Amino acid sequence: MPEALPYAPTTPATRSALPSVPGVLTTSDVLATGRSIAARQQPDGAIGWPDGHTDAWNHTECAMALSVVGLSGPARRAYEWLRRSQRTDGSWPKRTEPGGEVSDASTDSNQAAYVAVGVWHEYLLTGDMAFVRAMWPAVVQALGFVLDLQAPRGEVLWERHAGGQAGGYALLTGCSSIYQSLRCGGWLADLVGEPQPDWELAADQLGHVVACHPEAFADKSQFSMDWYYPVLAGPLRGPRALDRLADGWPEFVVDGLGVRCILPEPWVTGAETCELVMALDAVGERSRAVELFTKVQHLRDTDGAYWTGWQYVNKAHFPAERSTWTAAAVILAADALSQATGAAALFRDVGAAPQPQPAPDPDACGCQDVDVRS
C-alpha cells in the first residue's frame, strides 16, 4: 500500500478566506455545506451517493469542495481513497459499494479522467507539491487509460466494459470534461517536470471535435449538461460560447427555480444549476451567474445540505434525497463567484488554454470520421 497522504497542506494555502456570496450565502453557510459532505464520508474515505455507492467523478468533486472550505483532513482521506482503490489499468469501477465491494466493474472514461482536475485544484488551493507528487502516478495511469479509448477523430469513447470491450459511442458531456482533465493533467506534468506532449495533442484534438463535430457524439441533447458543458469545461469560449448558452436558455432554465436536468421533465436540479453558474462566470456573465445562484437556494436544507432537485409541477423534492455532489457544486460555484481561494478560477482558466477553431466545413477539416470498437 502506498504511503498515506498528508492530511494537511505542507505549504501555506493560497486562500484568502472561505467563500461567501453577499446576500446569498455567508462563510458560515458555505462551511455548513462542506460539513454536510464530510458527515457522509465513509470510514475508508469514500464519499458516495445517497444510496451509498461511490463513483470516482462525484467523489473527486466532493473532495474538491471539502478542500475549498478548509476541511483538509476529509479531503485528503478522499484523495487517499482514490489512490488506494485505483485499479492496475488506471481506472476505477463505475460503482463501489460501502466497504469496497464492486457492484459495477465497468469504467466510465470521464470518471477516470477527473482525478487530474482534482489534483490540479488541490495544488491551486494549497501549493502542496508533496501532495502533487504523491498523486502524480495515479494521474498518469488514469489519463493513460482514458487515451486508450480515444478514437482517431479525437472523441473518447465513454466506457470500457468489465470484459475489456470499449463502449460503442462517445458522449459530449463526458468528452468536454475529459478535455478539462487533459488540460489539468498537462499543467501537472509541467509542474512535476515530466511534460506529456501527447496529452496536449489529445486535448487539442478532443477540443476541436467537441467544438466542431456534433455528429461525433451520441444524441443526448435532451440533457442540460450537453448544452452547457462545452462551455463549462473549456472547449468553447468567446462569442461561440455565449451563443450556445443563449440558444439553450429558453429550453433549460426555469425562471426563479434553476436548470432543468432533462427535457421535457418538469425537474430542476441543484448540481446542473450550479455548473451553469460556473459556466456563466467563466465567460464573464457574472450578473446572470449570481442571479441563478441566488434562485437555486430554495434547495438548501436547514443544516446546509442540499436537495438534489425540485419537481415543480408536483411541488416536491425529487428525488427525495440530499446529495453530496449537489452540495459540492454549490461550494465550487460560491468559490467561483467570490474568488475566495487560489482555485476559484479553475473553470475560467481552462478556457485560457489554446481554443479549438471551427472548420469552415466539417468535411474539410481533415478529421477522420472513424469509429473504434477496440
mmCIF file of N, CA and C in Angstrom, residues 110 171-181 183 203 206-214 217-218 220-221 223-245 248 252 272 275-276 278-280 282-283 347-356:
data_model
loop_
_atom_site.group_PDB
_atom_site.id
_atom_site.type_symbol
_atom_site.label_atom_id
_atom_site.label_comp_id
_atom_site.label_asym_id
_atom_site.label_seq_id
_atom_site.Cartn_x
_atom_site.Cartn_y
_atom_site.Cartn_z
ATOM 1 N N ASN A 110 -14.817 9.349 -18.354
ATOM 2 C CA ASN A 110 -14.841 10.664 -17.723
ATOM 3 C C ASN A 110 -14.586 10.566 -16.232
ATOM 4 N N LEU A 171 -19.727 10.521 -25.627
ATOM 5 C CA LEU A 171 -20.709 11.438 -25.048
ATOM 6 C C LEU A 171 -20.126 12.850 -25.012
ATOM 7 N N LEU A 172 -20.931 13.820 -25.399
ATOM 8 C CA LEU A 172 -20.462 15.204 -25.467
ATOM 9 C C LEU A 172 -20.100 15.740 -24.094
ATOM 10 N N THR A 173 -20.948 15.508 -23.092
ATOM 11 C CA THR A 173 -20.648 15.995 -21.750
ATOM 12 C C THR A 173 -19.358 15.376 -21.232
ATOM 13 N N GLY A 174 -19.253 14.065 -21.330
ATOM 14 C CA GLY A 174 -18.066 13.388 -20.832
ATOM 15 C C GLY A 174 -16.812 13.840 -21.535
ATOM 16 N N CYS A 175 -16.865 13.998 -22.860
ATOM 17 C CA CYS A 175 -15.675 14.420 -23.606
ATOM 18 C C CYS A 175 -15.299 15.862 -23.291
ATOM 19 N N SER A 176 -16.277 16.715 -23.048
ATOM 20 C CA SER A 176 -15.965 18.085 -22.637
ATOM 21 C C SER A 176 -15.199 18.080 -21.319
ATOM 22 N N SER A 177 -15.660 17.278 -20.379
ATOM 23 C CA SER A 177 -14.992 17.192 -19.087
ATOM 24 C C SER A 177 -13.604 16.565 -19.221
ATOM 25 N N ILE A 178 -13.462 15.564 -20.091
ATOM 26 C CA ILE A 178 -12.153 14.954 -20.314
ATOM 27 C C ILE A 178 -11.180 15.984 -20.897
ATOM 28 N N TYR A 179 -11.676 16.873 -21.751
ATOM 29 C CA TYR A 179 -10.831 17.960 -22.267
ATOM 30 C C TYR A 179 -10.223 18.743 -21.108
ATOM 31 N N GLN A 180 -11.049 19.118 -20.126
ATOM 32 C CA GLN A 180 -10.531 19.844 -18.971
ATOM 33 C C GLN A 180 -9.531 18.989 -18.199
ATOM 34 N N SER A 181 -9.821 17.706 -18.049
ATOM 35 C CA SER A 181 -8.911 16.816 -17.327
ATOM 36 C C SER A 181 -7.550 16.746 -18.007
ATOM 37 N N ARG A 183 -6.184 19.025 -19.921
ATOM 38 C CA ARG A 183 -5.500 20.301 -19.711
ATOM 39 C C ARG A 183 -4.888 20.362 -18.309
ATOM 40 N N ALA A 203 -5.733 16.661 -26.145
ATOM 41 C CA ALA A 203 -6.681 17.692 -25.724
ATOM 42 C C ALA A 203 -7.054 18.600 -26.889
ATOM 43 N N LEU A 206 -9.382 16.593 -29.125
ATOM 44 C CA LEU A 206 -10.678 16.400 -28.478
ATOM 45 C C LEU A 206 -11.462 17.705 -28.428
ATOM 46 N N GLY A 207 -10.788 18.799 -28.087
ATOM 47 C CA GLY A 207 -11.473 20.087 -28.032
ATOM 48 C C GLY A 207 -12.042 20.480 -29.376
ATOM 49 N N HIS A 208 -11.305 20.198 -30.450
ATOM 50 C CA HIS A 208 -11.805 20.502 -31.789
ATOM 51 C C HIS A 208 -13.063 19.700 -32.106
ATOM 52 N N VAL A 209 -13.064 18.431 -31.750
ATOM 53 C CA VAL A 209 -14.232 17.592 -32.041
ATOM 54 C C VAL A 209 -15.438 18.071 -31.236
ATOM 55 N N VAL A 210 -15.227 18.407 -29.963
ATOM 56 C CA VAL A 210 -16.332 18.923 -29.140
ATOM 57 C C VAL A 210 -16.899 20.201 -29.747
ATOM 58 N N ALA A 211 -16.013 21.085 -30.199
ATOM 59 C CA ALA A 211 -16.451 22.386 -30.707
ATOM 60 C C ALA A 211 -17.065 22.314 -32.095
ATOM 61 N N CYS A 212 -16.635 21.351 -32.901
ATOM 62 C CA CYS A 212 -16.940 21.420 -34.332
ATOM 63 C C CYS A 212 -17.653 20.203 -34.906
ATOM 64 N N HIS A 213 -17.738 19.119 -34.171
ATOM 65 C CA HIS A 213 -18.269 17.884 -34.760
ATOM 66 C C HIS A 213 -19.345 17.257 -33.876
ATOM 67 N N PRO A 214 -20.529 17.824 -33.840
ATOM 68 C CA PRO A 214 -21.597 17.232 -33.022
ATOM 69 C C PRO A 214 -21.960 15.823 -33.451
ATOM 70 N N PHE A 217 -20.912 12.467 -31.492
ATOM 71 C CA PHE A 217 -21.421 12.094 -30.178
ATOM 72 C C PHE A 217 -22.841 11.541 -30.256
ATOM 73 N N ALA A 218 -23.132 10.628 -29.345
ATOM 74 C CA ALA A 218 -24.498 10.136 -29.219
ATOM 75 C C ALA A 218 -25.415 11.304 -28.865
ATOM 76 N N LYS A 220 -27.657 13.172 -26.912
ATOM 77 C CA LYS A 220 -28.177 13.328 -25.553
ATOM 78 C C LYS A 220 -28.624 14.773 -25.347
ATOM 79 N N SER A 221 -29.115 15.383 -26.408
ATOM 80 C CA SER A 221 -29.410 16.811 -26.386
ATOM 81 C C SER A 221 -30.564 17.166 -25.462
ATOM 82 N N PHE A 223 -30.556 16.435 -22.415
ATOM 83 C CA PHE A 223 -29.938 16.679 -21.112
ATOM 84 C C PHE A 223 -29.263 18.041 -21.098
ATOM 85 N N SER A 224 -29.498 18.799 -20.053
ATOM 86 C CA SER A 224 -28.933 20.148 -19.996
ATOM 87 C C SER A 224 -27.407 20.127 -19.985
ATOM 88 N N MET A 225 -26.806 19.088 -19.443
ATOM 89 C CA MET A 225 -25.341 19.050 -19.398
ATOM 90 C C MET A 225 -24.732 19.104 -20.798
ATOM 91 N N ASP A 226 -25.385 18.464 -21.776
ATOM 92 C CA ASP A 226 -24.869 18.534 -23.139
ATOM 93 C C ASP A 226 -24.925 19.951 -23.700
ATOM 94 N N TRP A 227 -25.797 20.759 -23.142
ATOM 95 C CA TRP A 227 -25.913 22.154 -23.577
ATOM 96 C C TRP A 227 -24.749 22.995 -23.044
ATOM 97 N N TYR A 228 -24.498 22.961 -21.739
ATOM 98 C CA TYR A 228 -23.541 23.919 -21.172
ATOM 99 C C TYR A 228 -22.143 23.363 -20.957
ATOM 100 N N TYR A 229 -21.951 22.053 -20.980
ATOM 101 C CA TYR A 229 -20.636 21.513 -20.634
ATOM 102 C C TYR A 229 -19.520 21.914 -21.597
ATOM 103 N N PRO A 230 -19.778 22.032 -22.897
ATOM 104 C CA PRO A 230 -18.692 22.514 -23.757
ATOM 105 C C PRO A 230 -18.192 23.910 -23.379
ATOM 106 N N VAL A 231 -19.027 24.681 -22.707
ATOM 107 C CA VAL A 231 -18.610 25.994 -22.206
ATOM 108 C C VAL A 231 -17.940 25.845 -20.842
ATOM 109 N N LEU A 232 -18.574 25.134 -19.933
ATOM 110 C CA LEU A 232 -18.036 24.977 -18.582
ATOM 111 C C LEU A 232 -16.623 24.422 -18.587
ATOM 112 N N ALA A 233 -16.384 23.384 -19.385
ATOM 113 C CA ALA A 233 -15.115 22.660 -19.339
ATOM 114 C C ALA A 233 -14.049 23.236 -20.261
ATOM 115 N N GLY A 234 -14.381 24.237 -21.069
ATOM 116 C CA GLY A 234 -13.364 24.970 -21.785
ATOM 117 C C GLY A 234 -13.268 24.861 -23.292
ATOM 118 N N PRO A 235 -13.828 23.845 -23.959
ATOM 119 C CA PRO A 235 -13.683 23.811 -25.412
ATOM 120 C C PRO A 235 -14.290 25.006 -26.135
ATOM 121 N N LEU A 236 -15.315 25.608 -25.566
ATOM 122 C CA LEU A 236 -15.930 26.789 -26.183
ATOM 123 C C LEU A 236 -15.741 28.008 -25.290
ATOM 124 N N ARG A 237 -15.307 29.096 -25.885
ATOM 125 C CA ARG A 237 -15.199 30.381 -25.222
ATOM 126 C C ARG A 237 -15.562 31.468 -26.233
ATOM 127 N N GLY A 238 -15.671 32.695 -25.755
ATOM 128 C CA GLY A 238 -15.934 33.814 -26.635
ATOM 129 C C GLY A 238 -17.353 33.816 -27.180
ATOM 130 N N PRO A 239 -17.548 34.436 -28.352
ATOM 131 C CA PRO A 239 -18.898 34.567 -28.914
ATOM 132 C C PRO A 239 -19.601 33.237 -29.131
ATOM 133 N N ARG A 240 -18.856 32.214 -29.502
ATOM 134 C CA ARG A 240 -19.494 30.918 -29.734
ATOM 135 C C ARG A 240 -20.064 30.342 -28.444
ATOM 136 N N ALA A 241 -19.369 30.546 -27.330
ATOM 137 C CA ALA A 241 -19.875 30.087 -26.041
ATOM 138 C C ALA A 241 -21.126 30.862 -25.648
ATOM 139 N N LEU A 242 -21.100 32.167 -25.822
ATOM 140 C CA LEU A 242 -22.262 32.980 -25.478
ATOM 141 C C LEU A 242 -23.466 32.612 -26.337
ATOM 142 N N ASP A 243 -23.224 32.361 -27.612
ATOM 143 C CA ASP A 243 -24.319 31.963 -28.500
ATOM 144 C C ASP A 243 -24.908 30.624 -28.073
ATOM 145 N N ARG A 244 -24.062 29.698 -27.678
ATOM 146 C CA ARG A 244 -24.555 28.377 -27.264
ATOM 147 C C ARG A 244 -25.431 28.502 -26.013
ATOM 148 N N LEU A 245 -24.958 29.280 -25.037
ATOM 149 C CA LEU A 245 -25.742 29.450 -23.821
ATOM 150 C C LEU A 245 -27.065 30.149 -24.112
ATOM 151 N N GLY A 248 -29.755 27.698 -25.730
ATOM 152 C CA GLY A 248 -30.409 26.705 -24.883
ATOM 153 C C GLY A 248 -31.146 27.272 -23.690
ATOM 154 N N PHE A 252 -33.972 25.274 -21.133
ATOM 155 C CA PHE A 252 -33.455 24.604 -19.951
ATOM 156 C C PHE A 252 -33.561 25.397 -18.656
ATOM 157 N N GLU A 272 -26.757 20.783 -11.687
ATOM 158 C CA GLU A 272 -26.739 21.350 -13.034
ATOM 159 C C GLU A 272 -26.839 22.870 -12.984
ATOM 160 N N GLU A 275 -23.452 24.246 -11.954
ATOM 161 C CA GLU A 275 -22.485 24.122 -13.042
ATOM 162 C C GLU A 275 -22.722 25.188 -14.106
ATOM 163 N N LEU A 276 -23.982 25.482 -14.390
ATOM 164 C CA LEU A 276 -24.262 26.572 -15.325
ATOM 165 C C LEU A 276 -23.804 27.907 -14.743
ATOM 166 N N MET A 278 -21.193 28.355 -12.944
ATOM 167 C CA MET A 278 -19.748 28.417 -13.190
ATOM 168 C C MET A 278 -19.436 28.620 -14.670
ATOM 169 N N ALA A 279 -20.254 28.060 -15.547
ATOM 170 C CA ALA A 279 -20.059 28.302 -16.977
ATOM 171 C C ALA A 279 -20.289 29.771 -17.311
ATOM 172 N N LEU A 280 -21.337 30.357 -16.745
ATOM 173 C CA LEU A 280 -21.603 31.777 -16.967
ATOM 174 C C LEU A 280 -20.464 32.633 -16.430
ATOM 175 N N ALA A 282 -17.417 31.775 -16.114
ATOM 176 C CA ALA A 282 -16.218 31.549 -16.922
ATOM 177 C C ALA A 282 -16.189 32.399 -18.184
ATOM 178 N N VAL A 283 -17.367 32.801 -18.675
ATOM 179 C CA VAL A 283 -17.417 33.608 -19.901
ATOM 180 C C VAL A 283 -17.819 35.054 -19.616
ATOM 181 N N PHE A 347 -12.416 26.777 -13.527
ATOM 182 C CA PHE A 347 -13.161 26.611 -14.772
ATOM 183 C C PHE A 347 -12.940 27.783 -15.717
ATOM 184 N N ARG A 348 -12.688 28.945 -15.174
ATOM 185 C CA ARG A 348 -12.414 30.093 -16.033
ATOM 186 C C ARG A 348 -11.070 29.938 -16.726
ATOM 187 N N ASP A 349 -10.071 29.447 -15.999
ATOM 188 C CA ASP A 349 -8.720 29.400 -16.539
ATOM 189 C C ASP A 349 -8.524 28.311 -17.573
ATOM 190 N N VAL A 350 -9.329 27.253 -17.526
ATOM 191 C CA VAL A 350 -9.152 26.208 -18.543
ATOM 192 C C VAL A 350 -9.439 26.762 -19.931
ATOM 193 N N GLY A 351 -10.249 27.804 -19.987
ATOM 194 C CA GLY A 351 -10.524 28.458 -21.257
ATOM 195 C C GLY A 351 -9.366 29.280 -21.771
ATOM 196 N N ALA A 352 -8.328 29.466 -20.936
ATOM 197 C CA ALA A 352 -7.143 30.190 -21.393
ATOM 198 C C ALA A 352 -6.218 29.294 -22.195
ATOM 199 N N ALA A 353 -6.474 27.977 -22.168
ATOM 200 C CA ALA A 353 -5.702 27.053 -22.994
ATOM 201 C C ALA A 353 -6.048 27.299 -24.461
ATOM 202 N N PRO A 354 -5.206 26.827 -25.386
ATOM 203 C CA PRO A 354 -5.491 27.031 -26.806
ATOM 204 C C PRO A 354 -6.889 26.550 -27.175
ATOM 205 N N GLN A 355 -7.633 27.401 -27.851
ATOM 206 C CA GLN A 355 -9.024 27.084 -28.168
ATOM 207 C C GLN A 355 -9.147 26.384 -29.521
ATOM 208 N N PRO A 356 -9.963 25.342 -29.590
ATOM 209 C CA PRO A 356 -10.176 24.684 -30.876
ATOM 210 C C PRO A 356 -10.888 25.618 -31.835
#
